[in-house]
Amino acid sequence: MSKTIDGNEAAADVLAKLKVAAEQLTAETGVVPGIAVIIVGQDPASVYVAFKGKKAKGCGFHSAEHALPTQTPEKEVIAPVEKLNADPRIHGVLVQLPLPDHIDSSRITQTIAPEKDVDGFHFINVGKLGTGELDTAFVSCTPAGSMLLIEHVHGRDLSGLNALVVGRSNIVGKPMANLLLRANATVTVAHSPTKNLPRSADILVAAVRRPEMTKADWIKPGVTVIDVGINRISDGSNGKSRLVGDVVYGEAATRAGAITPVPCDVGPMTIALVMANTFTAASRDAGRGVALETCG
Ligand code: NDP
């Protein structure tokens, strides 16, 4: 049976280090890391936003939430983003996705100042990751968190290892591939038109948005599996539902060397990395470099 990669424990470890580092930053510079989350409409993500606020406060950060009604026009979403860009108490600005259909998500995320873009979605931060300028970049939090979990198993240098990333989204697949490349892995990226997926990977990251698509016979024995997927499926005829990943966990666990359990073990890492990026933004604002190594 494979080793379980405990994302909850890894996330708790990141948050505990952040709390200490934030206290030190505040004591030495007077800067309190501040994060603001904008949510448009009442959807299930609001629970997630409340969770982020709780984690931020737990780290000793200043935390603010801006809840706007679903019908808010695009320009009235842009206005608070611009206000937060100019607010010296706020170092990280997040807009909870998905946004309602009448709002251009890209226009909103590109309005966030790159130095406050703790989600790492701004073109400048994406470009910096692609060109290896990580000292001044923010990396998308789910791949950055996944990378930390991979480091727990393989260390920081992945020389000689083959990695397969299934999925090429801007938020997960592409930045994941870039981080793996940066750590010297030999990387293959698969997507929906891919035929004959390679089965020789030492590290497999599944970010496909397809419940339990990745079967055990896709993987060679001993592989490290990071299952990013969170999919809600019907649980038989009783009208209930349950969360599953993009990997068939039970089967895969019998072959993998190490695996993230289902569901959501990458989820806590995503939130921990949002906090880490906010701390980094505050440190940079205080004229310091990154005090806490979080990825790459
Ligand atoms: P997207 O829907 O944006 O991208 C899915 C990717 O999977 C696409 O690149 C698509 O290819 C590819 N794909 C679809 N079908 C296949 C197939 N049959 N074979 C190979 N590739 C395929 O999803 P995200 O990247 O945003 O998210 C991926 C998963 O991660 C989701 O389950 C999401 O819920 C979860 N997630 C979890 C987070 C966490 O914190 N744990 C955070 C963010 C996401 P193509 O480009 O060709 O369409």
mmCIF file of C-alpha atoms and ligand atoms in Angstrom:
data_model
loop_
_atom_site.group_PDB
_atom_site.id
_atom_site.type_symbol
_atom_site.label_atom_id
_atom_site.label_comp_id
_atom_site.label_asym_id
_atom_site.label_seq_id
_atom_site.Cartn_x
_atom_site.Cartn_y
_atom_site.Cartn_z
ATOM 1 C CA MET A 1 0.000 0.000 0.000
ATOM 2 C CA SER A 2 1.243 3.456 -0.819
ATOM 3 C CA LYS A 3 2.347 6.227 1.521
ATOM 4 C CA THR A 4 -0.333 8.861 2.095
ATOM 5 C CA ILE A 5 0.726 12.419 1.315
ATOM 6 C CA ASP A 6 -0.911 14.397 4.100
ATOM 7 C CA GLY A 7 -1.866 17.757 2.614
ATOM 8 C CA ASN A 8 -3.679 18.832 5.778
ATOM 9 C CA GLU A 9 -0.575 18.324 7.874
ATOM 10 C CA ALA A 10 1.664 20.030 5.298
ATOM 11 C CA ALA A 11 -0.752 22.987 5.129
ATOM 12 C CA ALA A 12 -0.879 23.272 8.936
ATOM 13 C CA ASP A 13 2.923 23.343 8.947
ATOM 14 C CA VAL A 14 3.027 26.197 6.379
ATOM 15 C CA LEU A 15 0.411 28.177 8.352
ATOM 16 C CA ALA A 16 2.248 27.681 11.658
ATOM 17 C CA LYS A 17 5.502 28.988 10.115
ATOM 18 C CA LEU A 18 3.623 31.919 8.592
ATOM 19 C CA LYS A 19 2.145 32.904 11.964
ATOM 20 C CA VAL A 20 5.629 33.113 13.495
ATOM 21 C CA ALA A 21 7.082 34.923 10.474
ATOM 22 C CA ALA A 22 4.176 37.404 10.389
ATOM 23 C CA GLU A 23 4.596 38.204 14.089
ATOM 24 C CA GLN A 24 8.283 38.855 13.487
ATOM 25 C CA LEU A 25 7.593 41.027 10.434
ATOM 26 C CA THR A 26 5.068 43.097 12.379
ATOM 27 C CA ALA A 27 7.355 43.440 15.418
ATOM 28 C CA GLU A 28 10.321 44.550 13.293
ATOM 29 C CA THR A 29 8.649 46.707 10.636
ATOM 30 C CA GLY A 30 5.135 47.498 11.877
ATOM 31 C CA VAL A 31 3.691 45.903 8.718
ATOM 32 C CA VAL A 32 0.687 43.620 9.304
ATOM 33 C CA PRO A 33 0.054 41.410 6.231
ATOM 34 C CA GLY A 34 -3.390 42.238 4.823
ATOM 35 C CA ILE A 35 -5.587 40.231 2.463
ATOM 36 C CA ALA A 36 -8.879 41.215 0.817
ATOM 37 C CA VAL A 37 -11.282 38.867 -0.944
ATOM 38 C CA ILE A 38 -14.000 40.076 -3.299
ATOM 39 C CA ILE A 39 -16.922 37.745 -3.923
ATOM 40 C CA VAL A 40 -19.673 38.462 -6.412
ATOM 41 C CA GLY A 41 -22.945 36.614 -5.769
ATOM 42 C CA GLN A 42 -23.873 34.061 -3.184
ATOM 43 C CA ASP A 43 -22.570 30.726 -4.331
ATOM 44 C CA PRO A 44 -20.953 27.772 -2.586
ATOM 45 C CA ALA A 45 -17.581 29.494 -2.888
ATOM 46 C CA SER A 46 -18.641 31.891 -0.112
ATOM 47 C CA VAL A 47 -17.918 29.133 2.409
ATOM 48 C CA TYR A 48 -14.441 28.913 0.941
ATOM 49 C CA VAL A 49 -14.025 32.692 1.297
ATOM 50 C CA ALA A 50 -15.023 32.537 4.981
ATOM 51 C CA PHE A 51 -12.483 29.743 5.419
ATOM 52 C CA LYS A 52 -9.740 31.893 3.856
ATOM 53 C CA GLY A 53 -10.678 34.751 6.218
ATOM 54 C CA LYS A 54 -10.400 32.425 9.221
ATOM 55 C CA LYS A 55 -6.987 31.129 8.109
ATOM 56 C CA ALA A 56 -5.766 34.706 7.508
ATOM 57 C CA LYS A 57 -6.777 35.775 11.004
ATOM 58 C CA GLY A 58 -5.138 32.631 12.409
ATOM 59 C CA CYS A 59 -1.861 33.775 10.819
ATOM 60 C CA GLY A 60 -2.230 37.204 12.430
ATOM 61 C CA PHE A 61 -3.127 38.907 9.135
ATOM 62 C CA HIS A 62 -5.574 41.735 8.608
ATOM 63 C CA SER A 63 -8.439 40.277 6.554
ATOM 64 C CA ALA A 64 -11.283 41.981 4.675
ATOM 65 C CA GLU A 65 -14.174 40.663 2.596
ATOM 66 C CA HIS A 66 -16.218 42.532 0.010
ATOM 67 C CA ALA A 67 -19.452 40.759 -0.907
ATOM 68 C CA LEU A 68 -21.215 42.149 -3.974
ATOM 69 C CA PRO A 69 -24.624 41.085 -5.331
ATOM 70 C CA THR A 70 -24.732 38.708 -8.337
ATOM 71 C CA GLN A 71 -26.076 41.422 -10.674
ATOM 72 C CA THR A 72 -23.234 43.882 -9.937
ATOM 73 C CA PRO A 73 -22.073 45.426 -13.241
ATOM 74 C CA GLU A 74 -18.459 44.721 -14.260
ATOM 75 C CA LYS A 75 -17.289 48.301 -13.679
ATOM 76 C CA GLU A 76 -18.578 48.102 -10.106
ATOM 77 C CA VAL A 77 -16.381 45.054 -9.543
ATOM 78 C CA ILE A 78 -13.373 46.799 -11.067
ATOM 79 C CA ALA A 79 -13.816 49.858 -8.797
ATOM 80 C CA PRO A 80 -13.210 48.038 -5.465
ATOM 81 C CA VAL A 81 -10.273 46.147 -7.008
ATOM 82 C CA GLU A 82 -8.670 49.476 -7.936
ATOM 83 C CA LYS A 83 -9.390 50.816 -4.454
ATOM 84 C CA LEU A 84 -7.713 47.776 -2.858
ATOM 85 C CA ASN A 85 -4.738 48.155 -5.225
ATOM 86 C CA ALA A 86 -4.194 51.584 -3.668
ATOM 87 C CA ASP A 87 -4.876 50.548 -0.040
ATOM 88 C CA PRO A 88 -1.582 50.318 1.907
ATOM 89 C CA ARG A 89 -3.144 47.974 4.531
ATOM 90 C CA ILE A 90 -3.862 45.362 1.845
ATOM 91 C CA HIS A 91 -1.019 43.295 0.348
ATOM 92 C CA GLY A 92 -3.013 40.516 -1.332
ATOM 93 C CA VAL A 93 -6.160 40.971 -3.440
ATOM 94 C CA LEU A 94 -8.269 37.965 -4.464
ATOM 95 C CA VAL A 95 -11.398 37.826 -6.564
ATOM 96 C CA GLN A 96 -13.232 34.578 -5.976
ATOM 97 C CA LEU A 97 -13.842 32.669 -9.218
ATOM 98 C CA PRO A 98 -16.030 31.749 -10.980
ATOM 99 C CA LEU A 99 -17.635 35.149 -11.528
ATOM 100 C CA PRO A 100 -21.174 35.539 -12.910
ATOM 101 C CA ASP A 101 -21.371 35.182 -16.720
ATOM 102 C CA HIS A 102 -21.870 38.907 -17.428
ATOM 103 C CA ILE A 103 -18.417 39.688 -15.974
ATOM 104 C CA ASP A 104 -15.179 39.154 -17.922
ATOM 105 C CA SER A 105 -13.055 37.243 -15.384
ATOM 106 C CA SER A 106 -9.841 37.957 -17.231
ATOM 107 C CA ARG A 107 -10.494 41.715 -17.217
ATOM 108 C CA ILE A 108 -10.995 41.579 -13.445
ATOM 109 C CA THR A 109 -7.928 39.455 -12.676
ATOM 110 C CA GLN A 110 -5.763 41.644 -14.927
ATOM 111 C CA THR A 111 -6.956 44.720 -12.985
ATOM 112 C CA ILE A 112 -5.362 43.423 -9.779
ATOM 113 C CA ALA A 113 -1.941 45.045 -9.285
ATOM 114 C CA PRO A 114 0.721 42.369 -10.081
ATOM 115 C CA GLU A 115 2.432 43.017 -6.730
ATOM 116 C CA LYS A 116 -0.852 42.219 -4.924
ATOM 117 C CA ASP A 117 -1.884 39.338 -7.214
ATOM 118 C CA VAL A 118 -1.466 36.572 -4.619
ATOM 119 C CA ASP A 119 -3.424 34.149 -6.829
ATOM 120 C CA GLY A 120 -0.659 34.460 -9.454
ATOM 121 C CA PHE A 121 -3.113 34.917 -12.338
ATOM 122 C CA HIS A 122 -1.845 38.275 -13.688
ATOM 123 C CA PHE A 123 -0.032 37.999 -17.043
ATOM 124 C CA ILE A 124 3.066 39.571 -15.459
ATOM 125 C CA ASN A 125 3.238 36.870 -12.792
ATOM 126 C CA VAL A 126 2.501 34.117 -15.319
ATOM 127 C CA GLY A 127 5.318 35.471 -17.512
ATOM 128 C CA LYS A 128 7.721 35.684 -14.587
ATOM 129 C CA LEU A 129 7.045 32.035 -13.699
ATOM 130 C CA GLY A 130 7.639 31.057 -17.329
ATOM 131 C CA THR A 131 10.961 32.892 -17.411
ATOM 132 C CA GLY A 132 12.104 31.883 -13.911
ATOM 133 C CA GLU A 133 11.868 35.334 -12.282
ATOM 134 C CA LEU A 134 10.388 33.933 -9.093
ATOM 135 C CA ASP A 135 12.023 36.429 -6.738
ATOM 136 C CA THR A 136 9.457 39.024 -7.757
ATOM 137 C CA ALA A 137 6.603 36.756 -8.921
ATOM 138 C CA PHE A 138 3.576 35.107 -7.396
ATOM 139 C CA VAL A 139 2.889 31.524 -8.425
ATOM 140 C CA SER A 140 -0.632 30.148 -8.733
ATOM 141 C CA CYS A 141 -1.420 28.568 -5.348
ATOM 142 C CA THR A 142 -2.716 25.102 -6.270
ATOM 143 C CA PRO A 143 0.365 24.134 -8.328
ATOM 144 C CA ALA A 144 2.675 25.792 -5.787
ATOM 145 C CA GLY A 145 1.011 23.757 -3.017
ATOM 146 C CA SER A 146 1.191 20.581 -5.109
ATOM 147 C CA MET A 147 4.878 21.230 -5.666
ATOM 148 C CA LEU A 148 5.476 21.416 -1.927
ATOM 149 C CA LEU A 149 3.755 18.044 -1.530
ATOM 150 C CA ILE A 150 5.993 16.592 -4.260
ATOM 151 C CA GLU A 151 9.019 18.012 -2.438
ATOM 152 C CA HIS A 152 7.942 16.125 0.702
ATOM 153 C CA VAL A 153 8.418 12.888 -1.245
ATOM 154 C CA HIS A 154 11.276 13.633 -3.666
ATOM 155 C CA GLY A 155 13.079 16.690 -2.307
ATOM 156 C CA ARG A 156 13.621 19.885 -4.301
ATOM 157 C CA ASP A 157 15.665 18.465 -7.153
ATOM 158 C CA LEU A 158 13.690 16.216 -9.496
ATOM 159 C CA SER A 159 16.610 15.523 -11.873
ATOM 160 C CA GLY A 160 16.163 12.231 -13.696
ATOM 161 C CA LEU A 161 12.435 11.947 -12.867
ATOM 162 C CA ASN A 162 9.628 11.918 -15.449
ATOM 163 C CA ALA A 163 6.530 13.940 -14.583
ATOM 164 C CA LEU A 164 3.161 13.751 -16.305
ATOM 165 C CA VAL A 165 0.710 16.627 -15.826
ATOM 166 C CA VAL A 166 -2.776 15.763 -17.047
ATOM 167 C CA GLY A 167 -4.518 19.078 -17.774
ATOM 168 C CA ARG A 168 -3.196 22.318 -19.290
ATOM 169 C CA SER A 169 -5.312 25.037 -17.654
ATOM 170 C CA ASN A 170 -3.746 28.418 -16.920
ATOM 171 C CA ILE A 171 -4.550 28.017 -13.227
ATOM 172 C CA VAL A 172 -3.242 24.500 -12.593
ATOM 173 C CA GLY A 173 -1.757 22.474 -15.480
ATOM 174 C CA LYS A 174 0.560 25.017 -17.143
ATOM 175 C CA PRO A 175 2.044 26.545 -13.953
ATOM 176 C CA MET A 176 2.420 23.011 -12.544
ATOM 177 C CA ALA A 177 4.420 21.995 -15.608
ATOM 178 C CA ASN A 178 6.587 25.113 -15.276
ATOM 179 C CA LEU A 179 7.337 24.412 -11.601
ATOM 180 C CA LEU A 180 8.239 20.792 -12.352
ATOM 181 C CA LEU A 181 10.516 21.913 -15.203
ATOM 182 C CA ARG A 182 12.159 24.403 -12.887
ATOM 183 C CA ALA A 183 12.868 21.548 -10.452
ATOM 184 C CA ASN A 184 14.610 19.641 -13.297
ATOM 185 C CA ALA A 185 11.893 17.040 -13.942
ATOM 186 C CA THR A 186 11.341 15.871 -17.516
ATOM 187 C CA VAL A 187 7.766 16.996 -18.085
ATOM 188 C CA THR A 188 4.945 15.783 -20.330
ATOM 189 C CA VAL A 189 1.677 17.738 -20.410
ATOM 190 C CA ALA A 190 -1.466 15.902 -21.548
ATOM 191 C CA HIS A 191 -4.791 17.433 -22.551
ATOM 192 C CA SER A 192 -8.084 16.337 -24.040
ATOM 193 C CA PRO A 193 -6.811 15.599 -27.590
ATOM 194 C CA THR A 194 -3.834 13.611 -26.221
ATOM 195 C CA LYS A 195 -3.706 10.025 -27.464
ATOM 196 C CA ASN A 196 -1.823 7.219 -25.733
ATOM 197 C CA LEU A 197 -0.793 8.851 -22.487
ATOM 198 C CA PRO A 198 2.692 7.823 -21.409
ATOM 199 C CA ARG A 199 2.619 5.342 -18.513
ATOM 200 C CA SER A 200 6.240 5.801 -17.477
ATOM 201 C CA ALA A 201 5.849 8.822 -15.191
ATOM 202 C CA ASP A 202 7.489 8.866 -11.763
ATOM 203 C CA ILE A 203 5.226 11.772 -10.744
ATOM 204 C CA LEU A 204 1.644 12.156 -11.963
ATOM 205 C CA VAL A 205 -0.404 15.301 -11.369
ATOM 206 C CA ALA A 206 -4.063 14.926 -12.344
ATOM 207 C CA ALA A 207 -5.915 18.206 -12.928
ATOM 208 C CA VAL A 208 -8.566 17.176 -15.420
ATOM 209 C CA ARG A 209 -11.957 18.075 -13.892
ATOM 210 C CA ARG A 210 -13.195 14.563 -14.751
ATOM 211 C CA PRO A 211 -14.286 12.404 -11.804
ATOM 212 C CA GLU A 212 -12.022 9.382 -11.324
ATOM 213 C CA MET A 213 -10.772 9.488 -14.905
ATOM 214 C CA THR A 214 -7.242 8.410 -14.024
ATOM 215 C CA LYS A 215 -7.224 4.646 -13.549
ATOM 216 C CA ALA A 216 -4.659 2.497 -11.793
ATOM 217 C CA ASP A 217 -3.460 0.939 -15.052
ATOM 218 C CA TRP A 218 -2.313 4.410 -16.186
ATOM 219 C CA ILE A 219 0.407 4.411 -13.598
ATOM 220 C CA LYS A 220 3.499 2.397 -13.047
ATOM 221 C CA PRO A 221 4.150 0.919 -9.599
ATOM 222 C CA GLY A 222 5.806 3.328 -7.182
ATOM 223 C CA VAL A 223 4.616 6.551 -8.838
ATOM 224 C CA THR A 224 3.852 9.685 -6.775
ATOM 225 C CA VAL A 225 0.259 10.777 -7.460
ATOM 226 C CA ILE A 226 -1.019 14.284 -6.776
ATOM 227 C CA ASP A 227 -4.764 14.372 -7.335
ATOM 228 C CA VAL A 228 -5.818 18.000 -7.691
ATOM 229 C CA GLY A 229 -9.375 17.206 -8.769
ATOM 230 C CA ILE A 230 -12.434 18.054 -6.721
ATOM 231 C CA ASN A 231 -15.604 16.687 -8.350
ATOM 232 C CA ARG A 232 -19.036 16.255 -6.793
ATOM 233 C CA ILE A 233 -20.811 13.133 -8.010
ATOM 234 C CA SER A 234 -24.129 11.516 -7.199
ATOM 235 C CA ASP A 235 -23.835 8.824 -4.539
ATOM 236 C CA GLY A 236 -26.263 6.203 -5.886
ATOM 237 C CA SER A 237 -30.016 6.564 -5.752
ATOM 238 C CA ASN A 238 -30.375 8.153 -2.298
ATOM 239 C CA GLY A 239 -30.149 11.693 -3.694
ATOM 240 C CA LYS A 240 -26.900 12.386 -1.831
ATOM 241 C CA SER A 241 -23.599 13.348 -3.384
ATOM 242 C CA ARG A 242 -19.937 12.935 -2.512
ATOM 243 C CA LEU A 243 -16.613 14.421 -3.544
ATOM 244 C CA VAL A 244 -14.126 12.436 -5.609
ATOM 245 C CA GLY A 245 -10.845 13.330 -7.250
ATOM 246 C CA ASP A 246 -9.655 12.983 -10.839
ATOM 247 C CA VAL A 247 -7.987 9.680 -9.838
ATOM 248 C CA VAL A 248 -9.624 6.396 -8.789
ATOM 249 C CA TYR A 249 -8.103 6.552 -5.330
ATOM 250 C CA GLY A 250 -8.604 2.980 -4.080
ATOM 251 C CA GLU A 251 -7.101 1.358 -7.182
ATOM 252 C CA ALA A 252 -4.322 3.912 -7.568
ATOM 253 C CA ALA A 253 -3.307 3.622 -3.902
ATOM 254 C CA THR A 254 -2.476 -0.053 -4.448
ATOM 255 C CA ARG A 255 0.110 0.842 -7.113
ATOM 256 C CA ALA A 256 1.360 4.295 -6.151
ATOM 257 C CA GLY A 257 4.429 4.871 -4.012
ATOM 258 C CA ALA A 258 2.785 7.966 -2.509
ATOM 259 C CA ILE A 259 -0.628 9.520 -3.120
ATOM 260 C CA THR A 260 -2.810 12.397 -1.938
ATOM 261 C CA PRO A 261 -6.052 11.080 -0.454
ATOM 262 C CA VAL A 262 -9.461 11.978 -1.779
ATOM 263 C CA PRO A 263 -10.935 14.495 -1.561
ATOM 264 C CA CYS A 264 -9.295 17.825 -1.014
ATOM 265 C CA ASP A 265 -5.827 17.150 0.281
ATOM 266 C CA VAL A 266 -4.475 19.667 -2.193
ATOM 267 C CA GLY A 267 -7.223 22.135 -1.163
ATOM 268 C CA PRO A 268 -5.737 23.037 2.237
ATOM 269 C CA MET A 269 -2.382 23.585 0.530
ATOM 270 C CA THR A 270 -4.011 25.994 -1.922
ATOM 271 C CA ILE A 271 -5.315 28.111 0.965
ATOM 272 C CA ALA A 272 -1.990 27.897 2.839
ATOM 273 C CA LEU A 273 -0.170 29.125 -0.288
ATOM 274 C CA VAL A 274 -2.590 32.075 -0.640
ATOM 275 C CA MET A 275 -1.518 33.065 2.867
ATOM 276 C CA ALA A 276 2.153 32.456 2.056
ATOM 277 C CA ASN A 277 1.889 34.674 -1.027
ATOM 278 C CA THR A 278 0.190 37.387 1.047
ATOM 279 C CA PHE A 279 3.008 37.237 3.566
ATOM 280 C CA THR A 280 5.523 37.482 0.716
ATOM 281 C CA ALA A 281 3.694 40.531 -0.669
ATOM 282 C CA ALA A 282 3.791 42.188 2.753
ATOM 283 C CA SER A 283 7.497 41.351 3.174
ATOM 284 C CA ARG A 284 8.313 42.866 -0.200
ATOM 285 C CA ASP A 285 6.261 45.940 0.722
ATOM 286 C CA ALA A 286 8.359 46.242 3.883
ATOM 287 C CA GLY A 287 11.514 46.152 1.746
ATOM 288 C CA ARG A 288 12.420 42.574 2.598
ATOM 289 C CA GLY A 289 12.892 39.525 0.425
ATOM 290 C CA VAL A 290 10.942 36.325 0.850
ATOM 291 C CA ALA A 291 11.530 35.093 4.390
ATOM 292 C CA LEU A 292 9.600 31.860 3.995
ATOM 293 C CA GLU A 293 10.487 29.436 1.197
ATOM 294 C CA THR A 294 7.277 28.103 -0.235
ATOM 295 C CA CYS A 295 8.020 26.749 -3.664
ATOM 296 C CA GLY A 296 10.405 26.367 -6.502
HETATM 297 P P1 NDP B 1 -10.003 23.027 -16.346
HETATM 298 O O1 NDP B 1 -11.383 22.533 -16.627
HETATM 299 O O2 NDP B 1 -9.705 24.463 -16.553
HETATM 300 O O3 NDP B 1 -8.934 22.184 -17.185
HETATM 301 C C1 NDP B 1 -9.046 20.795 -17.298
HETATM 302 C C2 NDP B 1 -7.926 20.307 -18.187
HETATM 303 O O4 NDP B 1 -8.048 18.898 -18.309
HETATM 304 C C3 NDP B 1 -7.948 20.888 -19.598
HETATM 305 O O5 NDP B 1 -6.642 21.295 -19.959
HETATM 306 C C4 NDP B 1 -8.420 19.726 -20.455
HETATM 307 O O6 NDP B 1 -7.843 19.688 -21.756
HETATM 308 C C5 NDP B 1 -7.897 18.541 -19.681
HETATM 309 N N1 NDP B 1 -8.660 17.334 -19.999
HETATM 310 C C6 NDP B 1 -9.991 17.178 -20.031
HETATM 311 N N2 NDP B 1 -10.306 15.923 -20.405
HETATM 312 C C7 NDP B 1 -9.146 15.274 -20.608
HETATM 313 C C8 NDP B 1 -8.813 13.956 -21.027
HETATM 314 N N3 NDP B 1 -9.758 13.061 -21.313
HETATM 315 N N4 NDP B 1 -7.509 13.626 -21.143
HETATM 316 C C9 NDP B 1 -6.544 14.522 -20.853
HETATM 317 N N5 NDP B 1 -6.797 15.795 -20.460
HETATM 318 C C10 NDP B 1 -8.097 16.163 -20.342
HETATM 319 O O7 NDP B 1 -9.719 22.609 -14.842
HETATM 320 P P2 NDP B 1 -8.719 23.251 -13.741
HETATM 321 O O8 NDP B 1 -7.322 23.100 -14.192
HETATM 322 O O9 NDP B 1 -9.198 24.585 -13.302
HETATM 323 O O10 NDP B 1 -8.997 22.270 -12.537
HETATM 324 C C11 NDP B 1 -8.670 20.890 -12.632
HETATM 325 C C12 NDP B 1 -9.234 20.167 -11.433
HETATM 326 O O11 NDP B 1 -8.643 20.681 -10.264
HETATM 327 C C13 NDP B 1 -10.732 20.331 -11.239
HETATM 328 O O12 NDP B 1 -11.259 19.090 -10.775
HETATM 329 C C14 NDP B 1 -10.852 21.401 -10.174
HETATM 330 O O13 NDP B 1 -12.032 21.267 -9.405
HETATM 331 C C15 NDP B 1 -9.635 21.105 -9.348
HETATM 332 N N6 NDP B 1 -9.100 22.269 -8.627
HETATM 333 C C16 NDP B 1 -8.745 22.050 -7.334
HETATM 334 C C17 NDP B 1 -8.182 23.048 -6.608
HETATM 335 C C18 NDP B 1 -7.743 22.759 -5.207
HETATM 336 O O14 NDP B 1 -7.457 23.684 -4.459
HETATM 337 N N7 NDP B 1 -7.659 21.481 -4.836
HETATM 338 C C19 NDP B 1 -8.011 24.406 -7.143
HETATM 339 C C20 NDP B 1 -8.296 24.498 -8.569
HETATM 340 C C21 NDP B 1 -8.854 23.462 -9.255
HETATM 341 P P3 NDP B 1 -8.149 20.793 -22.892
HETATM 342 O O15 NDP B 1 -7.270 21.950 -22.558
HETATM 343 O O16 NDP B 1 -7.764 20.108 -24.148
HETATM 344 O O17 NDP B 1 -9.621 21.105 -22.786
#
